[in-house]
XYZ file of C-alpha atoms in Angstrom:
117
model
C 27.471 8.526 17.553
C 24.697 10.741 19.337
C 23.080 8.809 21.966
C 19.863 8.119 20.644
C 19.500 7.888 16.497
C 16.380 7.214 14.627
C 18.253 6.017 11.283
C 20.549 3.926 13.397
C 17.368 2.286 15.507
C 15.879 1.378 12.303
C 18.782 -0.330 10.741
C 19.284 -2.260 13.976
C 15.529 -3.841 13.692
C 14.345 -1.616 16.924
C 11.979 0.569 14.829
C 9.495 -0.430 12.491
C 10.320 0.697 8.845
C 8.630 0.097 5.619
C 11.552 -1.450 3.749
C 12.247 -1.143 0.029
C 15.689 -2.226 -0.744
C 18.533 -3.325 1.511
C 22.067 -4.059 1.305
C 25.197 -4.415 3.475
C 25.685 -0.389 3.741
C 22.550 0.810 2.022
C 18.702 0.772 3.305
C 15.985 2.479 2.006
C 12.512 2.534 3.243
C 9.369 4.671 3.040
C 9.520 7.754 4.989
C 6.583 8.241 7.567
C 5.715 11.570 5.996
C 3.495 11.608 3.497
C 3.516 14.450 2.120
C 4.024 13.178 -1.390
C 3.023 9.798 -3.011
C 6.115 8.726 -3.485
C 8.708 10.123 -0.427
C 11.210 7.629 0.752
C 14.878 7.329 2.303
C 18.249 6.495 1.262
C 20.819 5.674 4.254
C 23.712 4.289 4.767
C 23.715 1.375 7.449
C 26.252 3.165 9.062
C 25.903 6.416 11.101
C 27.461 9.256 9.635
C 27.407 12.986 8.736
C 25.874 14.524 5.518
C 29.367 15.669 4.783
C 30.780 12.408 5.224
C 27.926 10.455 3.070
C 28.944 13.148 0.186
C 32.691 13.175 0.751
C 32.528 8.896 0.480
C 32.854 8.375 -2.844
C 31.754 5.192 -3.809
C 29.227 4.333 -1.152
C 27.665 8.344 -2.394
C 27.690 7.009 -6.169
C 26.225 3.819 -5.070
C 23.334 5.536 -3.061
C 22.532 7.865 -6.265
C 22.395 5.382 -8.525
C 19.804 3.492 -6.598
C 17.850 7.135 -5.972
C 17.836 7.689 -9.941
C 16.951 3.815 -10.840
C 14.586 3.648 -7.742
C 13.273 6.996 -8.884
C 13.223 6.319 -12.827
C 11.221 3.283 -11.493
C 8.440 4.435 -8.765
C 7.931 8.429 -10.484
C 8.247 8.039 -14.418
C 6.955 11.600 -14.733
C 10.023 13.264 -12.679
C 11.336 12.939 -8.947
C 13.584 14.775 -6.683
C 16.440 13.917 -5.092
C 16.949 15.714 -2.101
C 19.520 16.627 1.275
C 19.580 18.511 3.646
C 22.410 19.965 5.356
C 21.963 22.079 8.687
C 19.341 24.266 10.723
C 18.304 26.091 7.725
C 17.749 23.590 5.456
C 15.486 21.902 8.121
C 17.440 18.603 8.615
C 16.383 17.197 11.396
C 17.761 13.775 11.515
C 21.672 13.305 11.761
C 22.193 10.546 10.135
C 22.822 10.565 6.470
C 20.282 10.308 4.212
C 18.993 11.465 0.979
C 15.475 11.755 0.353
C 13.636 10.750 -3.439
C 10.437 12.293 -3.504
C 7.936 12.160 -6.492
C 4.763 11.015 -8.065
C 2.864 14.254 -8.142
C 3.525 17.641 -9.379
C 6.528 19.337 -7.147
C 5.842 22.719 -7.946
C 8.521 24.955 -7.420
C 11.685 24.425 -5.168
C 10.513 27.581 -2.781
C 7.856 30.460 -3.014
C 8.649 32.770 -6.124
C 7.317 33.441 -9.679
C 7.666 30.681 -12.028
C 10.802 31.090 -14.508
C 10.636 31.441 -18.103
C 12.659 29.104 -20.169
C-alpha cells in the first residue's frame, strides 16, 4: 500500500466525505470535483489497483450494479460510468475507483465531429 492514500483516509474517516452509500467492502461518496451535477465515486474499502478491482469478479459486479442503480436514480436522462487506468487516462488516485457522472448533457467523450447514426 502507498504511504499515503486519500481514499484510504476517507474510508478510515480521517478525511471528510459526503457519503451516499456504505457497505463493509464498498463506499460511495460525492467527488469533491463539481464539473457535473452528479459526480460520485464508487470505491472498494480495501486498497487495491484498478486492475485488481476489475479482475475481482463479485466485488466489481456489485460495484457495477450499484453504479447502474444510482445512475438510474440520480441521472434519469443518462450517465457515464468511467474508470481511468494510468497516466495517459489522467488517473490521479491509485486506490481503485469508478466514477459515475451525469445530470447534464455530457457531450462527446473527446473532441471531434459528432458521429451520425
